[in-house]
Short mmCIF file of N, CA and C in Angstrom, two decimals:
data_model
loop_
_atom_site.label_atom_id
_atom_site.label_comp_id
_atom_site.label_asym_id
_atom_site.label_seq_id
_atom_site.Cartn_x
_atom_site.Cartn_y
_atom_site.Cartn_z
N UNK A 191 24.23 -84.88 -17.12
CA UNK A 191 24.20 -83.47 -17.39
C UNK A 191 25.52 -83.02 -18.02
N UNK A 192 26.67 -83.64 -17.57
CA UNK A 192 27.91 -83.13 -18.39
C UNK A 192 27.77 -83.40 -19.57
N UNK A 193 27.63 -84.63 -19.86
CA UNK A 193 27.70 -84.99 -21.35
C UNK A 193 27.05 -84.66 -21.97
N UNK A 194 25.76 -83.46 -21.92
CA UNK A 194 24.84 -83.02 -22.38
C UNK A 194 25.66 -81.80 -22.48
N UNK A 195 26.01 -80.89 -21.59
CA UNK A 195 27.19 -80.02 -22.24
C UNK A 195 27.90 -80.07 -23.03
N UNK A 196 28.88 -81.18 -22.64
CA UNK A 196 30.38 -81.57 -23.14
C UNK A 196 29.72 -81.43 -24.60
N UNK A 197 28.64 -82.01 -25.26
CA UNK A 197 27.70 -82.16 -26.49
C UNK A 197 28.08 -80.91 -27.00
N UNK A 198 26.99 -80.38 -26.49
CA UNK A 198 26.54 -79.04 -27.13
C UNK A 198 27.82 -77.63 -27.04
N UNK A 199 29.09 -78.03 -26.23
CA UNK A 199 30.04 -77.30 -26.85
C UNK A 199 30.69 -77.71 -27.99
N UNK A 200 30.54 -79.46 -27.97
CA UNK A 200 31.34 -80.08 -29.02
C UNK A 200 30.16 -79.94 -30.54
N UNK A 201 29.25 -79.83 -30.26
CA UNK A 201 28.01 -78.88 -31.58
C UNK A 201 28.69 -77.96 -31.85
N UNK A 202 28.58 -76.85 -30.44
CA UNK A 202 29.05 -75.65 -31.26
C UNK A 202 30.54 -75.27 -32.20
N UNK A 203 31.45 -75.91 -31.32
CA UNK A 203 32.65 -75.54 -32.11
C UNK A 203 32.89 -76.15 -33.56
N UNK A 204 32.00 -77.51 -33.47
CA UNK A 204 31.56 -78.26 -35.01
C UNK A 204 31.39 -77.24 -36.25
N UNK A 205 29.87 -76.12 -35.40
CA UNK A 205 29.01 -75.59 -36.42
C UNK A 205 30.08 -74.25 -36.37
N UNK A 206 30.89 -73.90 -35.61
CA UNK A 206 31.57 -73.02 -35.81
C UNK A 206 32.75 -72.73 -36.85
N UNK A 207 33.20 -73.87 -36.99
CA UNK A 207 34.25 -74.22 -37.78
C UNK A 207 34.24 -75.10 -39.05
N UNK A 208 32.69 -75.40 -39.48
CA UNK A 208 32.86 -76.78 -40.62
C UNK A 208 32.44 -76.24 -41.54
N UNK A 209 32.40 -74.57 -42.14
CA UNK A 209 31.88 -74.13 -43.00
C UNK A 209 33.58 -73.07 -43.69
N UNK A 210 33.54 -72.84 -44.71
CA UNK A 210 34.67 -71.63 -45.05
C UNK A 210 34.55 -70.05 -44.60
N UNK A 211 33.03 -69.97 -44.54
CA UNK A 211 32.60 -68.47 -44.05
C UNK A 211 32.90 -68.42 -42.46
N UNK A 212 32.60 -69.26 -41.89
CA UNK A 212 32.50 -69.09 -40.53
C UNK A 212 33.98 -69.21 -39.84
N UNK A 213 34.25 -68.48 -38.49
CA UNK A 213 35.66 -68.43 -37.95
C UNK A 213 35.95 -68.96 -37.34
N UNK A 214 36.56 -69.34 -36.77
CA UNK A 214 36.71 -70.37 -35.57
C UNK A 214 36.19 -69.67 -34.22
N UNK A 215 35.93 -70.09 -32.94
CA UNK A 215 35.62 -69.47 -31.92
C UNK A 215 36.39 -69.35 -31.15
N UNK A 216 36.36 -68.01 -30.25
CA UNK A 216 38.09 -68.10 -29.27
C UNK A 216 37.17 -68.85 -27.64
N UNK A 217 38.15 -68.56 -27.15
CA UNK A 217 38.10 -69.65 -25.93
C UNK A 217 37.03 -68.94 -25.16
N UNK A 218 37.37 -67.45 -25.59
CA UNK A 218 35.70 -66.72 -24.50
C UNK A 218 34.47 -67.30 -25.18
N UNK A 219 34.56 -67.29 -26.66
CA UNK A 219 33.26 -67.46 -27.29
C UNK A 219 32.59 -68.96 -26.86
N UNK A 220 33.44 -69.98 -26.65
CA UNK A 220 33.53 -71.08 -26.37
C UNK A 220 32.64 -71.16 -24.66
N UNK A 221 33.82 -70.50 -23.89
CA UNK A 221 33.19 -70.57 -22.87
C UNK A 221 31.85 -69.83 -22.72
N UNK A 222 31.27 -68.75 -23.00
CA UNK A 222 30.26 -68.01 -23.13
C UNK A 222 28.98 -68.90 -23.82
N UNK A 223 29.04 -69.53 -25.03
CA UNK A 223 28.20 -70.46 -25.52
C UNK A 223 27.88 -71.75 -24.25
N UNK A 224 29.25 -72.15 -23.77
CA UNK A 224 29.32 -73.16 -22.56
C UNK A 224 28.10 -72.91 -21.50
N UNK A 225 28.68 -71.30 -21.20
CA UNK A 225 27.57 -70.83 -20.03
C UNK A 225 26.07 -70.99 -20.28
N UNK A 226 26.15 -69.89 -21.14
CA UNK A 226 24.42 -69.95 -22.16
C UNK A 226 24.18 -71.51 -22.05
N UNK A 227 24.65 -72.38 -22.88
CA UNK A 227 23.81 -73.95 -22.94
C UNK A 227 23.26 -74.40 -21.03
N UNK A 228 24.40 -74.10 -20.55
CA UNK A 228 24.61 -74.64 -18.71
C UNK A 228 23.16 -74.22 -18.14
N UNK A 229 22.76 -72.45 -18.80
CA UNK A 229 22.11 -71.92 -18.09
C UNK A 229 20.35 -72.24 -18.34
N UNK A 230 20.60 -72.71 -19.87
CA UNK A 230 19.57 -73.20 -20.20
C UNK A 230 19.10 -74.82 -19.59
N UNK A 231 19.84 -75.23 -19.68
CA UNK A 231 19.63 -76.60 -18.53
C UNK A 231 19.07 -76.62 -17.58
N UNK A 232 19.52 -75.44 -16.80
CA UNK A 232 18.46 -74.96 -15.47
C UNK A 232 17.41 -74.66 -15.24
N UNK A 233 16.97 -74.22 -16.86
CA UNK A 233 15.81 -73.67 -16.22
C UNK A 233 14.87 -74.23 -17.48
N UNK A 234 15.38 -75.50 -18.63
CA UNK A 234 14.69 -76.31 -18.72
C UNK A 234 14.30 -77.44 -18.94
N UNK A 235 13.31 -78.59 -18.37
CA UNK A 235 13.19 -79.53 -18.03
C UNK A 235 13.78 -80.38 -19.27
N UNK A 236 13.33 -80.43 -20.31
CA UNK A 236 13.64 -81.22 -21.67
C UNK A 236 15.35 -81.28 -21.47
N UNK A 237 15.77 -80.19 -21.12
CA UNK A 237 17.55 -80.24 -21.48
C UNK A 237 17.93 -80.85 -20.00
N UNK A 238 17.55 -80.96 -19.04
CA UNK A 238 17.67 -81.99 -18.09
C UNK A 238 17.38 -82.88 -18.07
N UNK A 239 16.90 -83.52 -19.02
CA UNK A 239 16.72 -84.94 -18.88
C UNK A 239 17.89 -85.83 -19.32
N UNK A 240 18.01 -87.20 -18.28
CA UNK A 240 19.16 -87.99 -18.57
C UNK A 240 18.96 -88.65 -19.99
N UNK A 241 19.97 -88.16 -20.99
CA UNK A 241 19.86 -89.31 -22.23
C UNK A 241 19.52 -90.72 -22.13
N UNK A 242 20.37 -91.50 -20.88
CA UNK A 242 20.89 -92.51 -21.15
C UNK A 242 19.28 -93.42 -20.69
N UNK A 243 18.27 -92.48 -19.23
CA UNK A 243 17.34 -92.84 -19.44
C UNK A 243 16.30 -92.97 -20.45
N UNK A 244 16.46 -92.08 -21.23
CA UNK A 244 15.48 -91.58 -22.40
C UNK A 244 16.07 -92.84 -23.18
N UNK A 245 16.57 -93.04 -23.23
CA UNK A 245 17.04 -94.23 -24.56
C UNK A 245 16.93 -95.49 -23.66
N UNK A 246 17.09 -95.67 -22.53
CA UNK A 246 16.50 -96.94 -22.32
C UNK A 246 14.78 -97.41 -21.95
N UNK A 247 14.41 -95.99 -22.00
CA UNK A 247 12.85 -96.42 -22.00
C UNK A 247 12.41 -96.66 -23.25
N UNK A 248 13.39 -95.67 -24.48
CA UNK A 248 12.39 -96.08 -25.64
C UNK A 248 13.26 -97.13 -26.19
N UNK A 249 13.72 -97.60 -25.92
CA UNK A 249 14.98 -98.67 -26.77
C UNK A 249 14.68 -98.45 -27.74
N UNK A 250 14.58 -99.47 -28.59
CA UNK A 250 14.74 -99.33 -30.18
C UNK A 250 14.31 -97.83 -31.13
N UNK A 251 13.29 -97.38 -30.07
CA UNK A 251 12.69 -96.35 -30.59
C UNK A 251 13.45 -95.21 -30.87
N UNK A 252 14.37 -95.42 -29.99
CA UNK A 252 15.23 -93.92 -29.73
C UNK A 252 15.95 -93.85 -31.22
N UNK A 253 16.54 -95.35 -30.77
CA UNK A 253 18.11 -95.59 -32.33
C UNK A 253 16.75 -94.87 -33.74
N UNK A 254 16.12 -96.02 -33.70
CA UNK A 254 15.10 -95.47 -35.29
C UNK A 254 14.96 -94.06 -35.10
N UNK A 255 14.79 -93.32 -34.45
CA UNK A 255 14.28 -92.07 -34.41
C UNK A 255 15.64 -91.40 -34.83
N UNK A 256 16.64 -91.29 -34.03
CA UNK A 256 17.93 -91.34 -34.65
C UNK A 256 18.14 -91.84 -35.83
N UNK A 257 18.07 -92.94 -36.47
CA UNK A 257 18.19 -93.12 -37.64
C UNK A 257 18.01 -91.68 -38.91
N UNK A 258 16.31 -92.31 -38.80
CA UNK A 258 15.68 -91.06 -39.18
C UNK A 258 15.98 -89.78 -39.67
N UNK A 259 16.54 -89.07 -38.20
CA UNK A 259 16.97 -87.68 -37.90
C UNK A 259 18.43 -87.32 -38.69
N UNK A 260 19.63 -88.25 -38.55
CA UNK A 260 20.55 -88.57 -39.28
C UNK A 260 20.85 -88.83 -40.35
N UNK A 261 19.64 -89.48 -41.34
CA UNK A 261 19.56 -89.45 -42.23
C UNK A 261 19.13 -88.14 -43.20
N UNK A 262 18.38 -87.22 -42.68
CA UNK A 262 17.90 -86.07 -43.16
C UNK A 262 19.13 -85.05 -42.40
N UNK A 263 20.04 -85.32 -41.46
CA UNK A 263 21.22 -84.41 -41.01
C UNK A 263 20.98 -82.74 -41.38
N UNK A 264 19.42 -82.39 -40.69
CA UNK A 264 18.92 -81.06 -40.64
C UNK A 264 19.93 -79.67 -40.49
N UNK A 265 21.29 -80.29 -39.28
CA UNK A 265 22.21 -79.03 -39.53
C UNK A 265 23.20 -79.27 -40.25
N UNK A 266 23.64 -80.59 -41.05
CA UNK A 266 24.45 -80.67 -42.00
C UNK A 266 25.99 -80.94 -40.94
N UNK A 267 25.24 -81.11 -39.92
CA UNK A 267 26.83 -81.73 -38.70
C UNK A 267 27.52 -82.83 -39.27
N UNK A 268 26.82 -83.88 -39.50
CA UNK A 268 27.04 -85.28 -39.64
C UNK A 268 28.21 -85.44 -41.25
N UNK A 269 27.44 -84.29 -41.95
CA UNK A 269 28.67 -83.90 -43.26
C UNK A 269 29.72 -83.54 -42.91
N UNK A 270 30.01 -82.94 -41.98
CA UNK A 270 31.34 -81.91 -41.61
C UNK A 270 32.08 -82.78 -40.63
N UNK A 271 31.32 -84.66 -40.54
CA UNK A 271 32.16 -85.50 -39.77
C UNK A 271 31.79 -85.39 -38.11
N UNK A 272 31.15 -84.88 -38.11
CA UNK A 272 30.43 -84.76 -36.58
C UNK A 272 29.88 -86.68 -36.58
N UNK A 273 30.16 -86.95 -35.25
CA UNK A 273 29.51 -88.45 -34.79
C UNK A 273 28.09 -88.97 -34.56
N UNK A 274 28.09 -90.20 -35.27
CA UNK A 274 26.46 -90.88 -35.46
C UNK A 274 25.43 -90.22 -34.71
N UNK A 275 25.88 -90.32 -33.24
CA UNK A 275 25.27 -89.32 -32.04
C UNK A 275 25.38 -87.96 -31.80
N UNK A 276 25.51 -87.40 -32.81
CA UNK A 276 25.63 -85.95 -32.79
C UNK A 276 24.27 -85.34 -32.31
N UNK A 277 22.77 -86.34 -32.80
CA UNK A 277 21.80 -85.36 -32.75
C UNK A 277 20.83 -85.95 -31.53
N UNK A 278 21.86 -87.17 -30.73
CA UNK A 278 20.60 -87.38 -30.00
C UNK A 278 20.11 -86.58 -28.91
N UNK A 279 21.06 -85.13 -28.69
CA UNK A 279 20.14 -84.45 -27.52
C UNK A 279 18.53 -83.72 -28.38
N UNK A 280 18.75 -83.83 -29.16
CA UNK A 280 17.48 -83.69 -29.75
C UNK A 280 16.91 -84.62 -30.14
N UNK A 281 17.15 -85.74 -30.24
CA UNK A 281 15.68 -86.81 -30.21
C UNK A 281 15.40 -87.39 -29.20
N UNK A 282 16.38 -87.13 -28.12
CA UNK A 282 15.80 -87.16 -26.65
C UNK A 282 14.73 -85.98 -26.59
N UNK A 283 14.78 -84.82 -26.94
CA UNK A 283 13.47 -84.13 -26.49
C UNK A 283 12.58 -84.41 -27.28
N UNK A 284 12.75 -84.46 -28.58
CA UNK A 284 11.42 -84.52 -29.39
C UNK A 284 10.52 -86.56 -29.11
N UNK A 285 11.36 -86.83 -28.82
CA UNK A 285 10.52 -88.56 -28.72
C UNK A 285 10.07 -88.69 -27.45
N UNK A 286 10.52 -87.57 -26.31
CA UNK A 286 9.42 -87.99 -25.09
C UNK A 286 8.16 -86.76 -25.22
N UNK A 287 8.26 -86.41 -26.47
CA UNK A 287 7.29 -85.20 -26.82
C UNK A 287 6.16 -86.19 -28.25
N UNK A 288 6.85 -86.50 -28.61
CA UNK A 288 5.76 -87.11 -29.64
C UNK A 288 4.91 -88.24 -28.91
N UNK A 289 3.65 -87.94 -29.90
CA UNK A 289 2.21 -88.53 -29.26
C UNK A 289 1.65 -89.27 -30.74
N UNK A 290 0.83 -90.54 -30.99
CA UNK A 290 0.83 -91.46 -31.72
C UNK A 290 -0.55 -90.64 -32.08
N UNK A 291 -1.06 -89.60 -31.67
CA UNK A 291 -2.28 -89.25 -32.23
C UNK A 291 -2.08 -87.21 -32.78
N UNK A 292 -0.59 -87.05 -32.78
CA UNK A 292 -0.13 -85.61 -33.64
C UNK A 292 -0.30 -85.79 -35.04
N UNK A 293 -0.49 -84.45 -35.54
CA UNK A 293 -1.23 -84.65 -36.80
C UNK A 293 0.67 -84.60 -37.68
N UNK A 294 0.59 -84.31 -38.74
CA UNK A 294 1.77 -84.37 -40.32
C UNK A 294 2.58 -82.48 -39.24
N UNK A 295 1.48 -81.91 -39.35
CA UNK A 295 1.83 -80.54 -39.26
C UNK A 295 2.58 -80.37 -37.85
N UNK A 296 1.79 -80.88 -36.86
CA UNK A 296 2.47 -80.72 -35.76
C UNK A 296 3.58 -81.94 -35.32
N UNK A 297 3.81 -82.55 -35.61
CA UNK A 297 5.15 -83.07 -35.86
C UNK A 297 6.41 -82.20 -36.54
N UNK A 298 6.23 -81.49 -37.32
CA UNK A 298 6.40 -80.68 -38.11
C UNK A 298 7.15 -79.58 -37.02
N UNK A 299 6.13 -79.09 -36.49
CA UNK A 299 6.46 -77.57 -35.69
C UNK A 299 6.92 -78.02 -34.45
N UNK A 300 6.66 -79.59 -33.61
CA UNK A 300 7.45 -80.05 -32.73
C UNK A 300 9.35 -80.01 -33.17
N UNK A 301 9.30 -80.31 -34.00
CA UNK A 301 10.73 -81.19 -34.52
C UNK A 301 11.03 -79.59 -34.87
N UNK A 302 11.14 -78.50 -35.53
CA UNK A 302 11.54 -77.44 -35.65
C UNK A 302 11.61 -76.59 -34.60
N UNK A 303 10.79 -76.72 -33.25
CA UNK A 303 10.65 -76.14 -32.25
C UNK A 303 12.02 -77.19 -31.36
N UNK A 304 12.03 -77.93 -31.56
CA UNK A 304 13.42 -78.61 -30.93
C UNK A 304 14.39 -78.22 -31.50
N UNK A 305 14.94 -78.40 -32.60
CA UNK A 305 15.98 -77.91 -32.96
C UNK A 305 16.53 -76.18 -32.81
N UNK A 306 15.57 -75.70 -33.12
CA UNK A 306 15.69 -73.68 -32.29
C UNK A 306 15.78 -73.90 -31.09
N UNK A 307 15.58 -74.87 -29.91
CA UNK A 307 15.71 -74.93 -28.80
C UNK A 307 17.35 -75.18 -28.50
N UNK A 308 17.97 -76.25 -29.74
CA UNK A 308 19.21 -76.69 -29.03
C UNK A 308 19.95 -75.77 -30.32
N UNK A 309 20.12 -75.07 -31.27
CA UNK A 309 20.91 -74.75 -31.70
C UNK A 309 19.96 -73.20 -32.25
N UNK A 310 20.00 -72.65 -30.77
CA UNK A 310 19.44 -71.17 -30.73
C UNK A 310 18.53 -70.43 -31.56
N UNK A 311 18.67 -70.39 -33.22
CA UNK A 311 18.08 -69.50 -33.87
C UNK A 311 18.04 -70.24 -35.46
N UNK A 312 16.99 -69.14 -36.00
CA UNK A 312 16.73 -69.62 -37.12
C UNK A 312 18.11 -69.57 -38.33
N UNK A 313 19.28 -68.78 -37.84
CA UNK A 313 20.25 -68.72 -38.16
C UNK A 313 21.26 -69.71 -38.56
N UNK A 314 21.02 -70.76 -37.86
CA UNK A 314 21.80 -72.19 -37.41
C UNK A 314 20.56 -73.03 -37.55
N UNK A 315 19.79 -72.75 -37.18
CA UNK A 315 18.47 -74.21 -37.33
C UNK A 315 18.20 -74.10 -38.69
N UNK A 316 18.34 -73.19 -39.77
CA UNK A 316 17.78 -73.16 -40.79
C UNK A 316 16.06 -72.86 -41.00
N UNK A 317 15.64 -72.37 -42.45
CA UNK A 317 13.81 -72.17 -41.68
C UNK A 317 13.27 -73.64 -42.02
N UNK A 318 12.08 -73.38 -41.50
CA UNK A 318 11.15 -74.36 -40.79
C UNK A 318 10.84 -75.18 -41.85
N UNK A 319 10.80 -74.78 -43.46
CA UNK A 319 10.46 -75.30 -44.28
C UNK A 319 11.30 -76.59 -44.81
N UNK A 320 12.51 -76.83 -44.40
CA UNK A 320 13.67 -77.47 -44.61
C UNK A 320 13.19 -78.19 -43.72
N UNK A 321 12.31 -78.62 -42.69
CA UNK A 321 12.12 -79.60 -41.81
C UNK A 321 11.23 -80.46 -42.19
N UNK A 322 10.15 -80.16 -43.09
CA UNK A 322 9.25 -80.41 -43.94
C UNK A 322 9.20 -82.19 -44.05
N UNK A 323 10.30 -82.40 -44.94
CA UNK A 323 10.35 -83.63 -45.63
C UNK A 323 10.96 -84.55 -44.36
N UNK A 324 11.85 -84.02 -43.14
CA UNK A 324 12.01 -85.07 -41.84
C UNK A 324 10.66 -84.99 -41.03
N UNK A 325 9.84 -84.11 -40.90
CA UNK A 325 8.64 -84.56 -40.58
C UNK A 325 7.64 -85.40 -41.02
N UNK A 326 7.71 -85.40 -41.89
CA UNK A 326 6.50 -86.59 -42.75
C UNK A 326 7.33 -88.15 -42.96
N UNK A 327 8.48 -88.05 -42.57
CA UNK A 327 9.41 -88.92 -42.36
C UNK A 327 9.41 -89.73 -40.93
N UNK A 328 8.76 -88.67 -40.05
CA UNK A 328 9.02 -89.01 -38.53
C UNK A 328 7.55 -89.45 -38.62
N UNK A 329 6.44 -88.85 -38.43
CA UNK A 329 5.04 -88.97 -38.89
C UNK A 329 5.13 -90.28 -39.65
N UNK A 330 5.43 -90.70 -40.61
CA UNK A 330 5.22 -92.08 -41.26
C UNK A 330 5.81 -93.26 -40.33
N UNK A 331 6.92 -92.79 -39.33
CA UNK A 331 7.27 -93.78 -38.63
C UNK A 331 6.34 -94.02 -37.53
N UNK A 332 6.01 -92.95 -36.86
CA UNK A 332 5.41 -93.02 -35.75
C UNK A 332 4.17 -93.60 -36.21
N UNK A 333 3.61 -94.50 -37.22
CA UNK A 333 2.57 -94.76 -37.61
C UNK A 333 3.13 -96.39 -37.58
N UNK A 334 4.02 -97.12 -37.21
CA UNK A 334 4.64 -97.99 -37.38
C UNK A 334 4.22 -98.75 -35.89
#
């Protein structure tokens, strides 16, 4: 559970700071985002789950899925030097969520519905249409 924090403050101050428009965050904003992520943990199951289990049930599956996800770098973290593992609290939720019989589309609205989950709004997640081409990406794998 920490390191699932420790994450998602080390996201935010990433997405806070790796652009020219955006400001840096002060230590309230920091801690306040801290709280918000903490509070969401509590109350839901997907953001409680242990990574380290999730990746050893799917072994290989997890890394490819990661692959994948990293390669299409949906919030553009991985540009701004953010680490290989930047995105696996999100393919921890979306790979104990995908099912070998979801259609193109709902893969689609899974994988966009995760990412608004861990990086709040359509503001930062970008719209849904930008998810497009990592869905039919994830969808072609999961056919593997």
């Amino acid at each position: 559970m920490n390191k699932i924090l420790t994450l998602l403050t080390a996201v935010t101050l990433l997405t806070s700071c790796g652009t020219d428009n955006k400001t840096k965050m002060t230590d309230q904003e920091t801690q306040e985002n801290f709280d918000r992520q903490y509070a969401k943990s509590m109350k839901d199951p997907l953001f409680a789950l242990n990574l380290d289990s999730v990746k050893s049930s799917h072994g290989d599956r997890f890394s490819e899925l990661r692959t994948i996800i990293n390669r299409h770098d949906p919030i553009g973290l991985l540009d701004i030097g953010a680490p290989e593992n930047e995105y696996e609290p999100e393919v921890k939720t979306i790979i104990v969520q995908l099912d070998h019989d979801m259609t193109e589309e709902q893969v689609h609205d899974l994988i966009y519905q995760e990412f608004l989950r861990w990086f709040e709004d359509e503001s930062t997640a970008g719209p849904k249409e930008a998810y497009k081409e990592l869905a039919t990406d994830i969808h072609e794998w999961m056919k593997k």
